[in-house]
PDB file of C-alpha atoms in Angstrom:
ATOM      1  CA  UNK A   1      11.893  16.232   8.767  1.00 79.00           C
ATOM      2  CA  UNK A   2      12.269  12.656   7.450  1.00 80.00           C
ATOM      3  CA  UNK A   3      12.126  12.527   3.275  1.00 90.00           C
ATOM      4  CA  UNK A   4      10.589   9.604   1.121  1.00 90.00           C
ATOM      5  CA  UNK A   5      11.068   8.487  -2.027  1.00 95.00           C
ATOM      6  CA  UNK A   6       9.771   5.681  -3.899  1.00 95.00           C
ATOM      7  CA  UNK A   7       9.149   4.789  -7.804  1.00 96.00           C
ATOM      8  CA  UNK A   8       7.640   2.129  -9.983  1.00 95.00           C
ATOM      9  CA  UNK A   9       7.769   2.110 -13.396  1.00 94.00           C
ATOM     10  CA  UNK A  10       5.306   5.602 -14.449  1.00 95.00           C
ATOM     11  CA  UNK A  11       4.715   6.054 -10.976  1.00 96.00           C
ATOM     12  CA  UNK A  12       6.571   8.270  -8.591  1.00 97.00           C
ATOM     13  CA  UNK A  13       5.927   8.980  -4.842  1.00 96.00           C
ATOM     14  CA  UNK A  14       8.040  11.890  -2.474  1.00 96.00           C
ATOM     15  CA  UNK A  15       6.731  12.360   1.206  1.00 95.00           C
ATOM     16  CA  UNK A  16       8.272  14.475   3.690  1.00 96.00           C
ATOM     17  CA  UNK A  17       7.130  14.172   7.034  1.00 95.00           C
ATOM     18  CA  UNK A  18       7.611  17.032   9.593  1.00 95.00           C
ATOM     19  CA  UNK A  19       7.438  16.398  12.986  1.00 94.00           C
ATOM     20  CA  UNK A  20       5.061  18.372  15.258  1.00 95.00           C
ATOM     21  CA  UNK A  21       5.162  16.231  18.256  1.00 96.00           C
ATOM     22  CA  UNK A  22       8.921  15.404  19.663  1.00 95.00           C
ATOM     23  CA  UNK A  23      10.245  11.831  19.433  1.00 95.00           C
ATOM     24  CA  UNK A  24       8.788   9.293  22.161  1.00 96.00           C
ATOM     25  CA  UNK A  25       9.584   6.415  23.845  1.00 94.00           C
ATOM     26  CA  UNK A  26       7.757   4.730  26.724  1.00 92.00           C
ATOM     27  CA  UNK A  27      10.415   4.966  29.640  1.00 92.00           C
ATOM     28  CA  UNK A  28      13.276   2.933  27.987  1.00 92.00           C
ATOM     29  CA  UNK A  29      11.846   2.036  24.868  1.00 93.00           C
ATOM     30  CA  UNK A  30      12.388  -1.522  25.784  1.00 94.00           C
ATOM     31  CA  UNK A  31       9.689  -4.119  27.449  1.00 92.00           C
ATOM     32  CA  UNK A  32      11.370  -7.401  28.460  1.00 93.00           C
ATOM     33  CA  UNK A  33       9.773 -10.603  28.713  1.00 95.00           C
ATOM     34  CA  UNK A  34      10.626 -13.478  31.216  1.00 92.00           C
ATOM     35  CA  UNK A  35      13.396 -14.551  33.848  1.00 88.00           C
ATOM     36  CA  UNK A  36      16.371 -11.646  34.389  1.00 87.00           C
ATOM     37  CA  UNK A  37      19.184 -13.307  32.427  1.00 89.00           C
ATOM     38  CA  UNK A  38      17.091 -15.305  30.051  1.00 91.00           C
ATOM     39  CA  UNK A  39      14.541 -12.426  29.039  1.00 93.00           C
ATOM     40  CA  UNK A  40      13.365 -11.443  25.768  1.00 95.00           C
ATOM     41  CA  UNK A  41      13.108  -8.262  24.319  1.00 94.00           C
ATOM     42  CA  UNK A  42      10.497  -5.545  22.298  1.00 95.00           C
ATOM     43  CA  UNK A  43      11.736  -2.742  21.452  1.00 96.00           C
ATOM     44  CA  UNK A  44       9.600   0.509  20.129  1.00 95.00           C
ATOM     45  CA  UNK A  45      10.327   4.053  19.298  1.00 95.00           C
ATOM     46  CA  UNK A  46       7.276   6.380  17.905  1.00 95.00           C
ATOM     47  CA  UNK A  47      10.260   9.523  16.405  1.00 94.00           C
ATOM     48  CA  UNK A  48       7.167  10.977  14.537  1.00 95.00           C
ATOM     49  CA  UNK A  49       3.924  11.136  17.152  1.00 95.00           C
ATOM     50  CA  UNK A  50       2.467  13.746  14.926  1.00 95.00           C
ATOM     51  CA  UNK A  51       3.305  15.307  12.029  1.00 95.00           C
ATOM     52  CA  UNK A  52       2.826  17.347   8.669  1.00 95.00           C
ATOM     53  CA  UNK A  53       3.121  14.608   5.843  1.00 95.00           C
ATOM     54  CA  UNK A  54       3.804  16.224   2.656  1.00 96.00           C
ATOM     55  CA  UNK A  55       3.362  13.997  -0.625  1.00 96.00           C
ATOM     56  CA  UNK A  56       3.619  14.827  -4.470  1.00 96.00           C
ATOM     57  CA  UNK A  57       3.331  11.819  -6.561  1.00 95.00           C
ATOM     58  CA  UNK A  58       3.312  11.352 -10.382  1.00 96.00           C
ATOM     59  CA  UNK A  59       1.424   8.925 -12.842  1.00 95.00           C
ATOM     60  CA  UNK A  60       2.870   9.186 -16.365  1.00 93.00           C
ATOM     61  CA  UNK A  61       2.994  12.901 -16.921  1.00 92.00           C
ATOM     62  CA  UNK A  62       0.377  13.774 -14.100  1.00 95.00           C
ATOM     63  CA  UNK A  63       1.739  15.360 -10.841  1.00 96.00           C
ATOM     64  CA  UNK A  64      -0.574  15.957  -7.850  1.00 96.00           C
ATOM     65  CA  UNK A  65       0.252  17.211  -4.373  1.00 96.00           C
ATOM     66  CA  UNK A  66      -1.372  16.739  -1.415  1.00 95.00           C
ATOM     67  CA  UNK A  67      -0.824  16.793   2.677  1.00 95.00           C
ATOM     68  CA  UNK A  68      -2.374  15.287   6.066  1.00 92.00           C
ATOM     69  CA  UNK A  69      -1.534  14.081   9.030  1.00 91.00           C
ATOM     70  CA  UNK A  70       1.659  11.987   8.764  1.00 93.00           C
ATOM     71  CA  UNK A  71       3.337   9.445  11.461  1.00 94.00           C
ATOM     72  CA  UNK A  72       6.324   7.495  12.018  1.00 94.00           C
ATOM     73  CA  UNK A  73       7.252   4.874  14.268  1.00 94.00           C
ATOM     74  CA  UNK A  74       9.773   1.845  14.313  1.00 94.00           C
ATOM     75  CA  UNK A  75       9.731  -1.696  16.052  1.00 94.00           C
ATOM     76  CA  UNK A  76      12.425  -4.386  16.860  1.00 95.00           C
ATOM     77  CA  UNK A  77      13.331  -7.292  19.138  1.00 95.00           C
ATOM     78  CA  UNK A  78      15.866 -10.529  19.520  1.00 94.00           C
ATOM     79  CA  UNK A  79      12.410 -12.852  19.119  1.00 94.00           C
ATOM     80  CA  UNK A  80       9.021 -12.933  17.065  1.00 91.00           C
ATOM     81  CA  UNK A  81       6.531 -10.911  18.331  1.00 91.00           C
ATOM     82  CA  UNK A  82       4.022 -13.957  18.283  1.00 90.00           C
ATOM     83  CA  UNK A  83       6.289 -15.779  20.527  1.00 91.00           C
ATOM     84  CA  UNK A  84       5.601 -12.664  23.334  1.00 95.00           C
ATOM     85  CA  UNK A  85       2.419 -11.276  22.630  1.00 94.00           C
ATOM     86  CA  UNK A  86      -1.250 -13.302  22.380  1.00 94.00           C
ATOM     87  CA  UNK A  87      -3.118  -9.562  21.468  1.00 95.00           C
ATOM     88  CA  UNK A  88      -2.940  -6.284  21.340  1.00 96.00           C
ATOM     89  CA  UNK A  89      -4.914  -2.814  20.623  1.00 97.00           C
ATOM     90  CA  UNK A  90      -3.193  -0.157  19.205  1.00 97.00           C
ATOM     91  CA  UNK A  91      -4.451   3.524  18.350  1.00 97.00           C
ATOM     92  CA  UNK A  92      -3.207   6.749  17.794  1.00 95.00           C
ATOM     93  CA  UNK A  93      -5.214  10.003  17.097  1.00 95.00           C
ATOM     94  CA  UNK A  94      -4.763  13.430  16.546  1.00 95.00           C
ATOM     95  CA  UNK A  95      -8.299  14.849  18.208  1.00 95.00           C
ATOM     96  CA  UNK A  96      -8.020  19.078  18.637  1.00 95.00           C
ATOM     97  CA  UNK A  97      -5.075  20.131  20.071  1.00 96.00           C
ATOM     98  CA  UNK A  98      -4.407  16.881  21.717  1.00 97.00           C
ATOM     99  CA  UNK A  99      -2.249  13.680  19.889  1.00 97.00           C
ATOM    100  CA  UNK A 100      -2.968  10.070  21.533  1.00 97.00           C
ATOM    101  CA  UNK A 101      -0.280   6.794  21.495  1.00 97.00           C
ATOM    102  CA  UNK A 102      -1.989   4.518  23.346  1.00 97.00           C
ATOM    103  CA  UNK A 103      -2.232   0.908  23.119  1.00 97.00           C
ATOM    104  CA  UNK A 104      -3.264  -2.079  25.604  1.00 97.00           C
ATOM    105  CA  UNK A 105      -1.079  -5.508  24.955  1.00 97.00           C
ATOM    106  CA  UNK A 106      -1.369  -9.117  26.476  1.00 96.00           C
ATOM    107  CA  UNK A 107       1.571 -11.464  26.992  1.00 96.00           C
ATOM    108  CA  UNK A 108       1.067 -14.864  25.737  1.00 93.00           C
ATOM    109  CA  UNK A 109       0.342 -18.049  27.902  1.00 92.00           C
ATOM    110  CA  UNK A 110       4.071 -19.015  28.585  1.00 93.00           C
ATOM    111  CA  UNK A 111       4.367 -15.459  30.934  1.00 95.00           C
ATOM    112  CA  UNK A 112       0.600 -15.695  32.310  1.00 94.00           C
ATOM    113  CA  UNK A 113      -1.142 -13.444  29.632  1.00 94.00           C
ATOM    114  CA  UNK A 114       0.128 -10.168  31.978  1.00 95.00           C
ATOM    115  CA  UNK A 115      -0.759  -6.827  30.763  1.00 96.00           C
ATOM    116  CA  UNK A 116       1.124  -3.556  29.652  1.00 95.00           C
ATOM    117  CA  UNK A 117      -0.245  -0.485  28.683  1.00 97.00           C
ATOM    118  CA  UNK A 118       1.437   2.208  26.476  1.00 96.00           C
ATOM    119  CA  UNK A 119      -0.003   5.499  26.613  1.00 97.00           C
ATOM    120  CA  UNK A 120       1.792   9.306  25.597  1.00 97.00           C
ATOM    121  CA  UNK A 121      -0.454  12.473  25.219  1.00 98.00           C
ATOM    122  CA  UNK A 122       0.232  15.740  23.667  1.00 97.00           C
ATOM    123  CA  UNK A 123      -1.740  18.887  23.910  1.00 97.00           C
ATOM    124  CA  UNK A 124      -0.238  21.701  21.729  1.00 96.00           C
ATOM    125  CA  UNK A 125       2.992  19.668  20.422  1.00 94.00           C
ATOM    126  CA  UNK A 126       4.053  19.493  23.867  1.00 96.00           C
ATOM    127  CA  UNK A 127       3.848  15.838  25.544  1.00 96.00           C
ATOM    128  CA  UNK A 128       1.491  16.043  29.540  1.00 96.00           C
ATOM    129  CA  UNK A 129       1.169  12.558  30.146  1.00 96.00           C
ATOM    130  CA  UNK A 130       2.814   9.413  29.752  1.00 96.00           C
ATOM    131  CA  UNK A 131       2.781   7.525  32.526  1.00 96.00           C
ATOM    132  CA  UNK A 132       0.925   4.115  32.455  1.00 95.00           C
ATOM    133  CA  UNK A 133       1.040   3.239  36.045  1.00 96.00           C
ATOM    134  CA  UNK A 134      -1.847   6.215  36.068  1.00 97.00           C
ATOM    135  CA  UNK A 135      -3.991   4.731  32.836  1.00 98.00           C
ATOM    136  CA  UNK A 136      -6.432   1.961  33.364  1.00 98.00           C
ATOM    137  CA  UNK A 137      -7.781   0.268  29.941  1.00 98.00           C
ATOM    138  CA  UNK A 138     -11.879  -0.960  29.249  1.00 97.00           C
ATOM    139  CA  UNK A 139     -13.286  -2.777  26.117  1.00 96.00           C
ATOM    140  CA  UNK A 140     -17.386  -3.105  26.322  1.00 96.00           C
ATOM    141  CA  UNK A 141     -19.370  -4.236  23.732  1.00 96.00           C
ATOM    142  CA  UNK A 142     -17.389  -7.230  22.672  1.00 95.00           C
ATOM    143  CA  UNK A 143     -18.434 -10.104  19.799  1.00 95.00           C
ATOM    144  CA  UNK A 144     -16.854 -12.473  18.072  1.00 93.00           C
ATOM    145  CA  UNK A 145     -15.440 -11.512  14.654  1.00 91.00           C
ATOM    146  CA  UNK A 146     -17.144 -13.721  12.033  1.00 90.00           C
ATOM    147  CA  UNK A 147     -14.283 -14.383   9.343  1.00 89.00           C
ATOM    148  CA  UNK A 148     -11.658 -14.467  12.022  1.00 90.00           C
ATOM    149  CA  UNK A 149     -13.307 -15.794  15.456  1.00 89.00           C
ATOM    150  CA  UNK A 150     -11.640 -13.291  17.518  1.00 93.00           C
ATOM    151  CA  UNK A 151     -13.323 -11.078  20.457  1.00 94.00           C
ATOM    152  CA  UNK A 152     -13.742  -7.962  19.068  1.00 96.00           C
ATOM    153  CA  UNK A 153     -15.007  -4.543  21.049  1.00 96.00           C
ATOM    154  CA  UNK A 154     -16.674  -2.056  19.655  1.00 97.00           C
ATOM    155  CA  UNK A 155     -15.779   0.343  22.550  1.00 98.00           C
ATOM    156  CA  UNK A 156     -11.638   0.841  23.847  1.00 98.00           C
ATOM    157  CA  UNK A 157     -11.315   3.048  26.479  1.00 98.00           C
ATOM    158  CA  UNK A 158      -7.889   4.766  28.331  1.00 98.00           C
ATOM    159  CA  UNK A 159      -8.350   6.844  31.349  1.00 98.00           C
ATOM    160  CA  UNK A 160      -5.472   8.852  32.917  1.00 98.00           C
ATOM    161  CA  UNK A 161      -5.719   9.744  36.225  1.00 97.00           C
ATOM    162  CA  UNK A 162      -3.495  12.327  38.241  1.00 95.00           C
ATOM    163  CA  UNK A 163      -4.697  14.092  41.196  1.00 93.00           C
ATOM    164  CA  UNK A 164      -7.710  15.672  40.466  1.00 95.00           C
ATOM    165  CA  UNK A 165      -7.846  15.402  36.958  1.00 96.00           C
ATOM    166  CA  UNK A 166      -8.982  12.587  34.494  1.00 97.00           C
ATOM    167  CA  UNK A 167      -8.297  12.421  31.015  1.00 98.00           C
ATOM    168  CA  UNK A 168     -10.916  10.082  29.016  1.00 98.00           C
ATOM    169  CA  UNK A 169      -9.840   9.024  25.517  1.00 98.00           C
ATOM    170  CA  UNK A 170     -13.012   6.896  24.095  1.00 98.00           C
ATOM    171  CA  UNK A 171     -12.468   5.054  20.436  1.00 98.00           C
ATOM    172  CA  UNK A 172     -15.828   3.986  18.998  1.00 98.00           C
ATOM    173  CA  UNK A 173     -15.720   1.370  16.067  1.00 97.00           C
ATOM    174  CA  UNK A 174     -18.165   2.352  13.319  1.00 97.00           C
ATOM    175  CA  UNK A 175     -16.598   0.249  10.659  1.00 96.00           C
ATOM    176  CA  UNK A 176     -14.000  -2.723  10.526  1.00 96.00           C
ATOM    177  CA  UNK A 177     -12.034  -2.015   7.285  1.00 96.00           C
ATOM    178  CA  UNK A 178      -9.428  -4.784   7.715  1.00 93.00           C
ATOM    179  CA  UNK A 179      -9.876  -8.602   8.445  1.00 91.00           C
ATOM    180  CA  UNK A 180      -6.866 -10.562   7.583  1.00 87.00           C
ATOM    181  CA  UNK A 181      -6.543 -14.313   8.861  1.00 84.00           C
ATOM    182  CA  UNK A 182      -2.659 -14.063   8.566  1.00 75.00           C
ATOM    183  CA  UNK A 183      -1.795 -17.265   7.114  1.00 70.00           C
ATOM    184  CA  UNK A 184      -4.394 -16.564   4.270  1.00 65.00           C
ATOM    185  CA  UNK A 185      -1.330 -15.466   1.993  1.00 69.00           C
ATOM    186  CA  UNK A 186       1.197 -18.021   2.797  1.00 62.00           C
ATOM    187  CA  UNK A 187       2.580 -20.432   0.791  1.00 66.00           C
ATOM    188  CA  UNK A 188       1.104 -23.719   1.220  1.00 58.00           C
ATOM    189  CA  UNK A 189       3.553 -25.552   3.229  1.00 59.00           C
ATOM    190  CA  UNK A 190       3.897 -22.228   5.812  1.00 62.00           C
ATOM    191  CA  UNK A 191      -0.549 -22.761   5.593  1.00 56.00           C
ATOM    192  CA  UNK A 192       0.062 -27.022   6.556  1.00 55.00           C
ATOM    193  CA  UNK A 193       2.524 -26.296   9.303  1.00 59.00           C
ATOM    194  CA  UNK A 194       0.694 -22.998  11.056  1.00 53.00           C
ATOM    195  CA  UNK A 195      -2.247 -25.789  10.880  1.00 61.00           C
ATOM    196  CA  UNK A 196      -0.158 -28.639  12.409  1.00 54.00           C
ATOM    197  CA  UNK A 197       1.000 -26.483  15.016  1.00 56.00           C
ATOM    198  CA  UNK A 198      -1.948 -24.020  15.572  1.00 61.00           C
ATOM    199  CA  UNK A 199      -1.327 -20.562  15.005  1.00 61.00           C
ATOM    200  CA  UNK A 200      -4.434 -18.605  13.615  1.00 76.00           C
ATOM    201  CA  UNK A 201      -3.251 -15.540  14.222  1.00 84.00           C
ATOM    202  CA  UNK A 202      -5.566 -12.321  12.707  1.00 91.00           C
ATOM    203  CA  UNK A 203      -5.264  -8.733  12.358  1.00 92.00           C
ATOM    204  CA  UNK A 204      -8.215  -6.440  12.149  1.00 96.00           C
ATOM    205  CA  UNK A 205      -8.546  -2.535  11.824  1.00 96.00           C
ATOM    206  CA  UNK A 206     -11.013  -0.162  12.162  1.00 97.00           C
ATOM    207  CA  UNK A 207     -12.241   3.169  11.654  1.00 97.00           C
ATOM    208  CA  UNK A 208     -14.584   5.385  13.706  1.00 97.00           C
ATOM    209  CA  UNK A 209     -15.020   8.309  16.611  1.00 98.00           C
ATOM    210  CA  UNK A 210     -12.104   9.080  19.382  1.00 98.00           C
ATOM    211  CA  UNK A 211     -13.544  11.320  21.489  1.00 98.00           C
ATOM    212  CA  UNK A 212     -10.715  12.823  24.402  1.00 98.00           C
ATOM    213  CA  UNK A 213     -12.420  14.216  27.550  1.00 98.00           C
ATOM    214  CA  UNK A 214     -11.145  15.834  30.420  1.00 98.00           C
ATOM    215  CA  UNK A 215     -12.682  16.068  34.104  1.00 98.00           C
ATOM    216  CA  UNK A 216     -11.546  18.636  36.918  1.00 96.00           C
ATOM    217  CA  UNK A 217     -12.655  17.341  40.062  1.00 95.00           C
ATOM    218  CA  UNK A 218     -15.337  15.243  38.687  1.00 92.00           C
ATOM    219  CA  UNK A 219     -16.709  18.203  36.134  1.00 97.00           C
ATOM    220  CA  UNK A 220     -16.051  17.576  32.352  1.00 97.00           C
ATOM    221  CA  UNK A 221     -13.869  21.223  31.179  1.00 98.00           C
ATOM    222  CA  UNK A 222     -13.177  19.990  27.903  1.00 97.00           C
ATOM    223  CA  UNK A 223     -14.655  17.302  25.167  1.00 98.00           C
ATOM    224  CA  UNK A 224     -13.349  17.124  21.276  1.00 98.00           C
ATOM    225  CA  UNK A 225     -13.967  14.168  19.288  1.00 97.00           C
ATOM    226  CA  UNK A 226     -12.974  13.484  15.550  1.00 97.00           C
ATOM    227  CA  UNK A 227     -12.065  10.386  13.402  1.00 96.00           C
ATOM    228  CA  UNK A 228      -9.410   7.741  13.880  1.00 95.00           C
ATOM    229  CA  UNK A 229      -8.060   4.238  12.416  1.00 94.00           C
ATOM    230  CA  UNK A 230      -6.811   1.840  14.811  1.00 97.00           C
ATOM    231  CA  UNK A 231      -6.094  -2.010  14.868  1.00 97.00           C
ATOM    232  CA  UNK A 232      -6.020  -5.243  16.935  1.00 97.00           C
ATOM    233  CA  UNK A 233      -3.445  -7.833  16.252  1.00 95.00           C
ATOM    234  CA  UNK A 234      -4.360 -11.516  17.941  1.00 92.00           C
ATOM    235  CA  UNK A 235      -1.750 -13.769  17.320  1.00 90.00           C
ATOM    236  CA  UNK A 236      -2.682 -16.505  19.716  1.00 78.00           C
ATOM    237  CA  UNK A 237      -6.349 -18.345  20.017  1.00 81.00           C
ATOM    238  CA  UNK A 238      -8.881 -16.251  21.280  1.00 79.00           C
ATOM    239  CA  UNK A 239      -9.326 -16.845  24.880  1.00 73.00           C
ATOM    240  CA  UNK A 240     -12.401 -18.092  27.069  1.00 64.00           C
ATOM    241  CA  UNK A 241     -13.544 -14.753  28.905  1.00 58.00           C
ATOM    242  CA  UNK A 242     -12.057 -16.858  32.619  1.00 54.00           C
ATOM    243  CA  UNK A 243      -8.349 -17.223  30.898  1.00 56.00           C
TER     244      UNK A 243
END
């Protein structure tokens, strides 16, 4: 279990988060970018898929206690993320007894806008699936975001297939809870040169249904749907649908 603490003037926050799902990392953990000797790294370890977060906090004399779902991942690399990626989705769910990672990035202009998809599933704390090379990605229903101008869908869609079998995880956006044009907060001179040199980058989340569904042999055996969060970062200009 990994314990928090954190405290601010009156106010006074403990979490401990207990992991239910064991520590993941897609293959090495590491996606490289570019040329063998001159590539770049992102680096990415979820050691909390799923857990039991724990949390007591205090306001002045007042103590409360409460628990959910809790998770726990880290990130790192030798360059800025912006520099690698133009956009990604990124989602993760806890939906019956299965727990979804899954998230769909594109590579910026300078190494062609290639894809990568990271996907891990979990049924009963135990991890079945993680192999991308069997998970295809769909977004339908896409519009332009009108604060940030960036393609948004209202449908994201990972299928796993193996054999037989097909797993369908479905996130539906009801709501977008998040738009943040991310220069908005900058200091002036970081707002003149993002300007000068054209970054607009924008970060969006949203909440709605996940639905998981799996298919034996073409014949749906199982279907549970609940409700997730999930986000897409675009750091680069959105792109003409033929890019």
């Amino acid at each position: 279990s990994l314990p928090y603490h954190a405290a601010i003037e009156e106010i006074s926050v403990d979490i401990e988060l207990t992991g239910e799902v064991p520590a993941w990392r897609p293959k090495s953990g590491h996606l490289y970018f570019g040329a063998e000797g001159r590539e770049k790294l992102f680096a990415w370890l979820p050691s909390v898929p799923h857990g039991l977060a724990s949390v007591r906090y205090r306001i002045g004399d007042e103590e409360h206690r409460s628990s959910g779902s809790g998770y726990h991942d880290h990130n790192w690399g030798d360059v800025p993320m912006q520099t690698l990626m133009h956009n990604w989705y990124w989602a993760r769910a806890s939906v019956g007894p299965y727990t979804i990672i899954a998230s769909h990035i594109t590579a910026t202009a300078a190494y062609g806008y290639e894809t990568q998809i990271v996907y891990m599933l979990a049924k009963d704390g135990r991890i079945i699936a993680d192999d991308d090379a069997k998970v295809s990605f769909e977004s339908d229903h896409v519009a332009i975001d009108g604060k940030t101008g960036k393609p948004v869908a209202d449908v994201t869609r990972y299928t796993y297939h193996d054999a037989d079998t097909s797993i369908v995880v479905s996130f539906e956006r009801q709501k977008t809870i998040l738009q943040a044009i991310l220069t908005d907060r900058a200091p002036l001179l970081k707002r003149i040169i993002a300007q000068l040199i054209g970054f607009d980058g924008a970060y969006h989340r949203f909440t709605g249904k996940v639905t998981v569904e799996k298919f034996e042999g073409g014949v749906r055996v199982e279907r549970f749907e609940d409700h997730a969060i999930w986000e897409l970062m675009y750091f680069g200009k959105a792109r003409d649908p033929g890019d």
